[in-house]
């Protein structure tokens, strides 16, 4: 079982950026962590493909229709009137062909979250993944040659990330933190199969999550396990109720849980958006004028809270980090104001 994960260097850059965000805003922090990750309500978010053929592109676009049908946002794949080829991007691009840049050539599945897809600070030092025009923001590995059985659910999961959703198992309102079996069963003797995967030992004792994910094909450190699986108990994040039917909840092997059936295990088919997913999309990208007006008010509050960035952090877009985010929030506030009018 290979779990989705961004490259380590990209995660490190995001963590630096997020630590700065926590320290520089007063009162408007909810907007920074929630709204700045969203695309402007009512806007068009372009999608482009690096590789793959028209049929694969059409299938991906079709799988996202469940998302587009719910929220006040347009996913534009660049196909005029439903005919012709879909939009493409290249690694040599210096301007954005699209906000969401899809590839199929790297291993695994992953996506940057929301507007991180166009945050030039992420991947500023180079690399295949990042927020710059010639970098991948969403990857669906093996889709060209060997799609997963439930590939539509995988597409919806990654595109919800691209629209600012996080994993459901990290929701502090859920039970996963206490339900996951982080450590090995008592007496477990590390045992690997021919592929390097940690398996039950001769006595049937199971590895814990830390041990299992340290083996093939993931080879994760404890810190990486914590980043990807531990509960996000952060008051700066807006979280809805824990939803066992959500496509954002991982389907783990049974031995990951302390009990069976586990209250953390998915109850849905992993394919279709749950009612909770749909409510979340409506919250992020509402259709009502009152909700849009509230978004504008919060944006204006954040403009008042932005301060100078700390010394030593990288600069973005030719200016300081704080100024880059001041411009970003102003841009979103203007878009929200236009939507309200």
mmCIF file of C-alpha atoms in Angstrom:
data_model
loop_
_atom_site.group_PDB
_atom_site.id
_atom_site.type_symbol
_atom_site.label_atom_id
_atom_site.label_comp_id
_atom_site.label_asym_id
_atom_site.label_seq_id
_atom_site.Cartn_x
_atom_site.Cartn_y
_atom_site.Cartn_z
ATOM 1 C CA UNK A 1 0.000 0.000 0.000
ATOM 2 C CA UNK A 2 1.557 3.276 -1.148
ATOM 3 C CA UNK A 3 0.055 6.388 0.436
ATOM 4 C CA UNK A 4 -0.129 9.753 -1.274
ATOM 5 C CA UNK A 5 2.542 12.240 -0.254
ATOM 6 C CA UNK A 6 4.148 15.376 -1.592
ATOM 7 C CA UNK A 7 7.941 15.409 -2.018
ATOM 8 C CA UNK A 8 9.781 16.103 1.241
ATOM 9 C CA UNK A 9 11.316 19.352 0.005
ATOM 10 C CA UNK A 10 7.871 20.707 -0.944
ATOM 11 C CA UNK A 11 6.442 19.773 2.470
ATOM 12 C CA UNK A 12 9.381 21.569 4.142
ATOM 13 C CA UNK A 13 8.690 24.750 2.174
ATOM 14 C CA UNK A 14 4.984 24.634 3.064
ATOM 15 C CA UNK A 15 5.801 24.141 6.748
ATOM 16 C CA UNK A 16 8.116 27.191 6.744
ATOM 17 C CA UNK A 17 5.409 29.255 5.078
ATOM 18 C CA UNK A 18 2.716 28.050 7.503
ATOM 19 C CA UNK A 19 4.845 28.786 10.576
ATOM 20 C CA UNK A 20 5.254 32.329 9.278
ATOM 21 C CA UNK A 21 1.502 32.655 8.745
ATOM 22 C CA UNK A 22 0.781 31.566 12.320
ATOM 23 C CA UNK A 23 3.118 34.150 13.740
ATOM 24 C CA UNK A 24 2.181 37.199 11.714
ATOM 25 C CA UNK A 25 -1.593 37.516 11.879
ATOM 26 C CA UNK A 26 -3.849 38.587 14.705
ATOM 27 C CA UNK A 27 -7.580 38.015 14.578
ATOM 28 C CA UNK A 28 -7.621 37.241 10.846
ATOM 29 C CA UNK A 29 -5.860 33.914 11.126
ATOM 30 C CA UNK A 30 -8.925 31.904 10.127
ATOM 31 C CA UNK A 31 -8.948 33.658 6.778
ATOM 32 C CA UNK A 32 -5.246 33.086 6.279
ATOM 33 C CA UNK A 33 -5.531 29.365 6.866
ATOM 34 C CA UNK A 34 -8.908 28.820 5.260
ATOM 35 C CA UNK A 35 -9.818 31.478 2.754
ATOM 36 C CA UNK A 36 -6.374 32.131 1.314
ATOM 37 C CA UNK A 37 -6.205 28.445 0.379
ATOM 38 C CA UNK A 38 -9.480 28.736 -1.539
ATOM 39 C CA UNK A 39 -9.927 30.020 -5.030
ATOM 40 C CA UNK A 40 -12.104 33.136 -5.336
ATOM 41 C CA UNK A 41 -15.771 32.191 -5.198
ATOM 42 C CA UNK A 42 -17.386 32.239 -8.632
ATOM 43 C CA UNK A 43 -14.050 32.179 -10.436
ATOM 44 C CA UNK A 44 -12.822 29.909 -13.210
ATOM 45 C CA UNK A 45 -9.939 27.607 -12.275
ATOM 46 C CA UNK A 46 -8.101 26.300 -15.308
ATOM 47 C CA UNK A 47 -6.844 22.711 -15.529
ATOM 48 C CA UNK A 48 -4.124 21.512 -17.913
ATOM 49 C CA UNK A 49 -2.407 18.173 -18.582
ATOM 50 C CA UNK A 50 1.285 17.458 -19.053
ATOM 51 C CA UNK A 51 0.903 13.986 -20.567
ATOM 52 C CA UNK A 52 -1.787 11.421 -21.338
ATOM 53 C CA UNK A 53 -4.229 11.331 -24.262
ATOM 54 C CA UNK A 54 -7.591 12.956 -24.957
ATOM 55 C CA UNK A 55 -9.605 9.961 -23.724
ATOM 56 C CA UNK A 56 -7.807 9.951 -20.372
ATOM 57 C CA UNK A 57 -8.254 13.727 -20.100
ATOM 58 C CA UNK A 58 -11.965 13.387 -20.866
ATOM 59 C CA UNK A 59 -12.333 10.719 -18.169
ATOM 60 C CA UNK A 60 -10.602 12.934 -15.594
ATOM 61 C CA UNK A 61 -12.803 15.913 -16.504
ATOM 62 C CA UNK A 62 -15.911 13.722 -16.303
ATOM 63 C CA UNK A 63 -14.976 12.457 -12.836
ATOM 64 C CA UNK A 64 -14.755 16.033 -11.531
ATOM 65 C CA UNK A 65 -18.318 16.865 -12.613
ATOM 66 C CA UNK A 66 -19.624 15.759 -9.191
ATOM 67 C CA UNK A 67 -17.479 18.539 -7.686
ATOM 68 C CA UNK A 68 -18.303 21.249 -10.208
ATOM 69 C CA UNK A 69 -22.038 20.565 -9.942
ATOM 70 C CA UNK A 70 -22.029 21.512 -6.249
ATOM 71 C CA UNK A 71 -19.790 24.546 -5.800
ATOM 72 C CA UNK A 72 -19.773 28.113 -7.089
ATOM 73 C CA UNK A 73 -16.607 27.559 -9.090
ATOM 74 C CA UNK A 74 -15.843 26.497 -12.660
ATOM 75 C CA UNK A 75 -13.206 23.892 -13.517
ATOM 76 C CA UNK A 76 -12.126 24.749 -17.060
ATOM 77 C CA UNK A 77 -10.276 21.984 -18.908
ATOM 78 C CA UNK A 78 -9.845 24.106 -22.037
ATOM 79 C CA UNK A 79 -12.047 22.098 -24.363
ATOM 80 C CA UNK A 80 -14.127 24.496 -26.442
ATOM 81 C CA UNK A 81 -17.808 23.466 -26.626
ATOM 82 C CA UNK A 82 -16.910 19.929 -25.578
ATOM 83 C CA UNK A 83 -14.882 19.282 -28.729
ATOM 84 C CA UNK A 84 -11.200 19.094 -29.525
ATOM 85 C CA UNK A 85 -8.166 18.539 -27.325
ATOM 86 C CA UNK A 86 -7.890 19.498 -23.687
ATOM 87 C CA UNK A 87 -5.556 22.179 -22.346
ATOM 88 C CA UNK A 88 -1.904 21.220 -21.926
ATOM 89 C CA UNK A 89 1.054 22.647 -20.055
ATOM 90 C CA UNK A 90 4.824 22.024 -20.298
ATOM 91 C CA UNK A 91 7.729 22.016 -17.859
ATOM 92 C CA UNK A 92 9.253 24.894 -19.855
ATOM 93 C CA UNK A 93 6.293 27.233 -19.171
ATOM 94 C CA UNK A 94 7.160 30.605 -17.635
ATOM 95 C CA UNK A 95 3.544 31.803 -17.433
ATOM 96 C CA UNK A 96 0.618 29.795 -16.092
ATOM 97 C CA UNK A 97 -1.166 27.673 -18.658
ATOM 98 C CA UNK A 98 -3.446 26.644 -15.787
ATOM 99 C CA UNK A 99 -3.871 26.958 -12.043
ATOM 100 C CA UNK A 100 -4.096 23.155 -11.627
ATOM 101 C CA UNK A 101 -1.335 21.403 -13.590
ATOM 102 C CA UNK A 102 -1.936 17.669 -13.833
ATOM 103 C CA UNK A 103 0.663 15.014 -14.594
ATOM 104 C CA UNK A 104 0.635 11.230 -14.758
ATOM 105 C CA UNK A 105 4.371 10.561 -14.967
ATOM 106 C CA UNK A 106 5.518 10.626 -11.320
ATOM 107 C CA UNK A 107 4.899 7.798 -8.874
ATOM 108 C CA UNK A 108 1.941 7.988 -6.523
ATOM 109 C CA UNK A 109 -0.982 10.358 -6.127
ATOM 110 C CA UNK A 110 -0.778 13.846 -4.621
ATOM 111 C CA UNK A 111 -1.951 17.428 -4.972
ATOM 112 C CA UNK A 112 -1.016 20.789 -3.557
ATOM 113 C CA UNK A 113 -3.836 22.269 -1.473
ATOM 114 C CA UNK A 114 -5.880 25.059 -3.033
ATOM 115 C CA UNK A 115 -4.002 28.195 -4.039
ATOM 116 C CA UNK A 116 -0.677 26.608 -3.099
ATOM 117 C CA UNK A 117 -0.858 25.441 -6.725
ATOM 118 C CA UNK A 118 0.057 28.984 -7.806
ATOM 119 C CA UNK A 119 2.236 29.962 -4.841
ATOM 120 C CA UNK A 120 5.635 30.622 -6.415
ATOM 121 C CA UNK A 121 7.375 30.225 -3.061
ATOM 122 C CA UNK A 122 6.559 26.505 -3.145
ATOM 123 C CA UNK A 123 9.151 24.894 -5.373
ATOM 124 C CA UNK A 124 10.981 28.207 -5.849
ATOM 125 C CA UNK A 125 14.299 26.383 -5.712
ATOM 126 C CA UNK A 126 13.367 24.104 -8.599
ATOM 127 C CA UNK A 127 12.079 20.552 -8.689
ATOM 128 C CA UNK A 128 9.262 18.764 -10.438
ATOM 129 C CA UNK A 129 6.493 19.731 -8.008
ATOM 130 C CA UNK A 130 5.488 23.209 -6.878
ATOM 131 C CA UNK A 131 3.448 26.327 -7.435
ATOM 132 C CA UNK A 132 5.376 27.673 -10.414
ATOM 133 C CA UNK A 133 4.160 27.559 -14.049
ATOM 134 C CA UNK A 134 6.437 24.691 -15.132
ATOM 135 C CA UNK A 135 5.838 22.487 -12.088
ATOM 136 C CA UNK A 136 3.285 19.787 -11.364
ATOM 137 C CA UNK A 137 0.600 20.659 -8.829
ATOM 138 C CA UNK A 138 -1.398 17.391 -9.045
ATOM 139 C CA UNK A 139 -0.194 13.932 -10.004
ATOM 140 C CA UNK A 140 -2.105 10.748 -10.818
ATOM 141 C CA UNK A 141 0.674 8.200 -11.218
ATOM 142 C CA UNK A 142 0.151 5.121 -13.394
ATOM 143 C CA UNK A 143 -3.147 6.412 -14.810
ATOM 144 C CA UNK A 144 -1.702 6.252 -18.343
ATOM 145 C CA UNK A 145 -0.897 2.543 -18.122
ATOM 146 C CA UNK A 146 -2.676 1.096 -15.085
ATOM 147 C CA UNK A 147 -5.519 3.023 -13.484
ATOM 148 C CA UNK A 148 -6.686 1.941 -10.016
ATOM 149 C CA UNK A 149 -9.961 0.024 -9.863
ATOM 150 C CA UNK A 150 -11.638 2.958 -8.101
ATOM 151 C CA UNK A 151 -9.902 5.619 -10.155
ATOM 152 C CA UNK A 152 -12.861 8.057 -10.114
ATOM 153 C CA UNK A 153 -12.671 8.295 -6.322
ATOM 154 C CA UNK A 154 -8.929 8.950 -6.536
ATOM 155 C CA UNK A 155 -9.524 11.778 -9.025
ATOM 156 C CA UNK A 156 -12.187 13.356 -6.817
ATOM 157 C CA UNK A 157 -9.963 13.018 -3.738
ATOM 158 C CA UNK A 158 -7.028 14.807 -5.393
ATOM 159 C CA UNK A 159 -9.171 17.513 -6.977
ATOM 160 C CA UNK A 160 -10.778 18.235 -3.614
ATOM 161 C CA UNK A 161 -7.248 18.779 -2.297
ATOM 162 C CA UNK A 162 -6.720 21.158 -5.224
ATOM 163 C CA UNK A 163 -9.837 23.066 -4.071
ATOM 164 C CA UNK A 164 -8.462 23.367 -0.477
ATOM 165 C CA UNK A 165 -9.773 20.193 1.237
ATOM 166 C CA UNK A 166 -7.610 18.307 3.741
ATOM 167 C CA UNK A 167 -7.703 14.650 4.804
ATOM 168 C CA UNK A 168 -10.639 13.578 6.960
ATOM 169 C CA UNK A 169 -8.519 11.265 9.147
ATOM 170 C CA UNK A 170 -6.691 14.389 10.424
ATOM 171 C CA UNK A 171 -9.924 16.006 11.600
ATOM 172 C CA UNK A 172 -9.609 16.610 15.349
ATOM 173 C CA UNK A 173 -13.349 15.916 15.701
ATOM 174 C CA UNK A 174 -12.836 12.316 14.606
ATOM 175 C CA UNK A 175 -11.510 9.253 16.434
ATOM 176 C CA UNK A 176 -8.525 8.381 14.252
ATOM 177 C CA UNK A 177 -5.810 9.688 16.576
ATOM 178 C CA UNK A 178 -6.880 7.239 19.270
ATOM 179 C CA UNK A 179 -7.975 4.479 16.912
ATOM 180 C CA UNK A 180 -4.757 4.189 14.905
ATOM 181 C CA UNK A 181 -2.270 1.618 16.202
ATOM 182 C CA UNK A 182 0.888 3.695 15.932
ATOM 183 C CA UNK A 183 3.282 1.231 17.599
ATOM 184 C CA UNK A 184 3.955 -2.471 17.005
ATOM 185 C CA UNK A 185 1.953 -5.096 18.820
ATOM 186 C CA UNK A 186 3.817 -6.181 21.953
ATOM 187 C CA UNK A 187 6.630 -8.581 21.117
ATOM 188 C CA UNK A 188 6.476 -7.981 17.369
ATOM 189 C CA UNK A 189 9.616 -9.213 15.581
ATOM 190 C CA UNK A 190 10.323 -7.034 12.513
ATOM 191 C CA UNK A 191 9.502 -9.222 9.529
ATOM 192 C CA UNK A 192 9.574 -8.231 5.868
ATOM 193 C CA UNK A 193 8.390 -10.066 2.775
ATOM 194 C CA UNK A 194 10.356 -10.352 -0.458
ATOM 195 C CA UNK A 195 9.191 -6.881 -1.536
ATOM 196 C CA UNK A 196 10.463 -5.254 1.663
ATOM 197 C CA UNK A 197 6.988 -4.728 3.152
ATOM 198 C CA UNK A 198 6.679 -5.231 6.923
ATOM 199 C CA UNK A 199 4.222 -8.044 7.614
ATOM 200 C CA UNK A 200 2.978 -10.077 10.576
ATOM 201 C CA UNK A 201 5.709 -12.081 12.295
ATOM 202 C CA UNK A 202 5.750 -15.850 12.815
ATOM 203 C CA UNK A 203 3.487 -15.480 15.862
ATOM 204 C CA UNK A 204 0.919 -13.385 13.956
ATOM 205 C CA UNK A 205 1.826 -10.128 15.708
ATOM 206 C CA UNK A 206 1.363 -7.062 13.520
ATOM 207 C CA UNK A 207 3.646 -4.093 12.846
ATOM 208 C CA UNK A 208 2.457 -0.675 13.922
ATOM 209 C CA UNK A 209 1.913 2.206 11.530
ATOM 210 C CA UNK A 210 5.385 3.671 12.125
ATOM 211 C CA UNK A 211 7.086 0.359 11.322
ATOM 212 C CA UNK A 212 4.838 -0.522 8.392
ATOM 213 C CA UNK A 213 5.288 2.823 6.648
ATOM 214 C CA UNK A 214 9.069 2.722 7.224
ATOM 215 C CA UNK A 215 9.187 -0.250 4.858
ATOM 216 C CA UNK A 216 8.558 -0.464 1.135
ATOM 217 C CA UNK A 217 7.114 1.190 -0.868
ATOM 218 C CA UNK A 218 6.751 4.290 1.345
ATOM 219 C CA UNK A 219 9.951 4.397 3.439
ATOM 220 C CA UNK A 220 8.556 7.162 5.630
ATOM 221 C CA UNK A 221 10.274 8.597 8.699
ATOM 222 C CA UNK A 222 8.278 9.041 11.911
ATOM 223 C CA UNK A 223 8.111 12.764 11.204
ATOM 224 C CA UNK A 224 6.594 12.121 7.784
ATOM 225 C CA UNK A 225 4.048 9.725 9.279
ATOM 226 C CA UNK A 226 3.081 12.386 11.823
ATOM 227 C CA UNK A 227 2.721 15.054 9.115
ATOM 228 C CA UNK A 228 0.477 12.899 6.949
ATOM 229 C CA UNK A 229 -1.550 10.940 9.506
ATOM 230 C CA UNK A 230 -1.602 12.625 12.917
ATOM 231 C CA UNK A 231 -4.630 14.704 13.819
ATOM 232 C CA UNK A 232 -4.406 18.389 12.954
ATOM 233 C CA UNK A 233 -5.464 19.905 16.265
ATOM 234 C CA UNK A 234 -5.105 23.490 15.131
ATOM 235 C CA UNK A 235 -7.666 26.154 16.094
ATOM 236 C CA UNK A 236 -6.744 28.088 12.973
ATOM 237 C CA UNK A 237 -8.380 25.478 10.710
ATOM 238 C CA UNK A 238 -12.083 25.396 10.002
ATOM 239 C CA UNK A 239 -13.241 21.809 10.419
ATOM 240 C CA UNK A 240 -16.627 20.238 9.871
ATOM 241 C CA UNK A 241 -17.928 17.088 11.567
ATOM 242 C CA UNK A 242 -15.885 13.924 11.046
ATOM 243 C CA UNK A 243 -17.363 12.156 8.023
ATOM 244 C CA UNK A 244 -16.824 8.424 7.560
ATOM 245 C CA UNK A 245 -18.456 8.630 4.127
ATOM 246 C CA UNK A 246 -16.082 11.283 2.775
ATOM 247 C CA UNK A 247 -13.868 10.573 -0.226
ATOM 248 C CA UNK A 248 -11.185 12.411 1.779
ATOM 249 C CA UNK A 249 -10.966 9.561 4.316
ATOM 250 C CA UNK A 250 -8.247 7.005 3.582
ATOM 251 C CA UNK A 251 -9.084 3.310 3.384
ATOM 252 C CA UNK A 252 -6.366 1.664 5.499
ATOM 253 C CA UNK A 253 -5.602 -2.026 6.139
ATOM 254 C CA UNK A 254 -7.456 -3.498 9.119
ATOM 255 C CA UNK A 255 -4.302 -3.793 11.236
ATOM 256 C CA UNK A 256 -3.915 0.006 11.216
ATOM 257 C CA UNK A 257 -6.815 0.163 13.700
ATOM 258 C CA UNK A 258 -7.020 -0.955 17.341
ATOM 259 C CA UNK A 259 -10.606 -2.156 17.000
ATOM 260 C CA UNK A 260 -12.723 -3.861 14.373
ATOM 261 C CA UNK A 261 -14.864 -2.412 13.037
ATOM 262 C CA UNK A 262 -13.145 0.889 13.733
ATOM 263 C CA UNK A 263 -15.015 4.163 14.179
ATOM 264 C CA UNK A 264 -12.260 5.732 12.038
ATOM 265 C CA UNK A 265 -12.633 3.345 9.097
ATOM 266 C CA UNK A 266 -14.474 4.538 5.978
ATOM 267 C CA UNK A 267 -18.160 3.669 5.719
ATOM 268 C CA UNK A 268 -18.562 4.844 2.122
ATOM 269 C CA UNK A 269 -17.483 3.355 -1.181
ATOM 270 C CA UNK A 270 -14.614 5.819 -1.654
ATOM 271 C CA UNK A 271 -15.953 6.732 -5.072
ATOM 272 C CA UNK A 272 -18.635 9.377 -4.740
ATOM 273 C CA UNK A 273 -18.847 12.634 -2.822
ATOM 274 C CA UNK A 274 -20.626 12.259 0.493
ATOM 275 C CA UNK A 275 -23.277 14.700 1.653
ATOM 276 C CA UNK A 276 -20.603 16.044 4.004
ATOM 277 C CA UNK A 277 -18.219 16.616 1.089
ATOM 278 C CA UNK A 278 -20.965 18.500 -0.722
ATOM 279 C CA UNK A 279 -21.713 20.650 2.328
ATOM 280 C CA UNK A 280 -18.016 21.446 2.585
ATOM 281 C CA UNK A 281 -17.916 22.571 -1.043
ATOM 282 C CA UNK A 282 -20.957 24.758 -0.479
ATOM 283 C CA UNK A 283 -19.241 26.304 2.544
ATOM 284 C CA UNK A 284 -15.997 26.957 0.665
ATOM 285 C CA UNK A 285 -17.634 28.160 -2.546
ATOM 286 C CA UNK A 286 -21.136 29.420 -1.641
ATOM 287 C CA UNK A 287 -23.783 30.700 -4.009
ATOM 288 C CA UNK A 288 -25.518 33.064 -1.574
ATOM 289 C CA UNK A 289 -24.845 36.784 -1.444
ATOM 290 C CA UNK A 290 -24.713 36.878 2.365
ATOM 291 C CA UNK A 291 -21.964 34.265 2.495
ATOM 292 C CA UNK A 292 -19.966 36.153 -0.119
ATOM 293 C CA UNK A 293 -20.340 39.401 1.824
ATOM 294 C CA UNK A 294 -19.045 37.669 4.956
ATOM 295 C CA UNK A 295 -16.034 36.424 2.992
ATOM 296 C CA UNK A 296 -15.274 39.947 1.840
ATOM 297 C CA UNK A 297 -15.446 41.290 5.398
ATOM 298 C CA UNK A 298 -13.011 38.675 6.642
ATOM 299 C CA UNK A 299 -10.629 39.432 3.770
ATOM 300 C CA UNK A 300 -10.605 43.096 4.711
ATOM 301 C CA UNK A 301 -9.882 42.167 8.345
ATOM 302 C CA UNK A 302 -6.862 40.167 7.283
ATOM 303 C CA UNK A 303 -5.480 43.084 5.310
ATOM 304 C CA UNK A 304 -5.336 44.951 8.617
ATOM 305 C CA UNK A 305 -3.542 42.109 10.400
ATOM 306 C CA UNK A 306 -0.724 41.448 7.942
ATOM 307 C CA UNK A 307 2.650 42.543 9.273
ATOM 308 C CA UNK A 308 6.266 42.307 8.264
ATOM 309 C CA UNK A 309 7.729 38.864 7.654
ATOM 310 C CA UNK A 310 10.578 37.541 9.807
ATOM 311 C CA UNK A 311 14.157 37.902 8.693
ATOM 312 C CA UNK A 312 15.758 35.085 6.761
ATOM 313 C CA UNK A 313 12.667 33.785 4.989
ATOM 314 C CA UNK A 314 12.756 33.573 1.196
ATOM 315 C CA UNK A 315 11.295 36.356 -0.864
ATOM 316 C CA UNK A 316 8.488 35.795 -3.354
ATOM 317 C CA UNK A 317 7.497 37.503 -6.590
ATOM 318 C CA UNK A 318 10.351 39.989 -6.204
ATOM 319 C CA UNK A 319 9.179 41.290 -2.811
ATOM 320 C CA UNK A 320 9.100 40.298 0.856
ATOM 321 C CA UNK A 321 7.049 37.390 2.060
ATOM 322 C CA UNK A 322 4.577 39.589 3.922
ATOM 323 C CA UNK A 323 4.082 41.834 0.910
ATOM 324 C CA UNK A 324 3.491 38.814 -1.328
ATOM 325 C CA UNK A 325 0.679 37.644 0.928
ATOM 326 C CA UNK A 326 -0.691 41.153 1.318
ATOM 327 C CA UNK A 327 -1.072 41.252 -2.480
ATOM 328 C CA UNK A 328 -2.596 37.769 -2.514
ATOM 329 C CA UNK A 329 -5.217 38.602 0.103
ATOM 330 C CA UNK A 330 -6.003 41.906 -1.625
ATOM 331 C CA UNK A 331 -6.523 40.014 -4.878
ATOM 332 C CA UNK A 332 -8.915 37.567 -3.216
ATOM 333 C CA UNK A 333 -10.761 40.371 -1.432
ATOM 334 C CA UNK A 334 -11.263 42.203 -4.727
ATOM 335 C CA UNK A 335 -12.574 39.029 -6.359
ATOM 336 C CA UNK A 336 -15.006 38.467 -3.503
ATOM 337 C CA UNK A 337 -16.186 42.087 -3.666
ATOM 338 C CA UNK A 338 -16.825 41.735 -7.383
ATOM 339 C CA UNK A 339 -18.766 38.526 -6.777
ATOM 340 C CA UNK A 340 -20.968 40.238 -4.185
ATOM 341 C CA UNK A 341 -21.797 43.061 -6.606
#
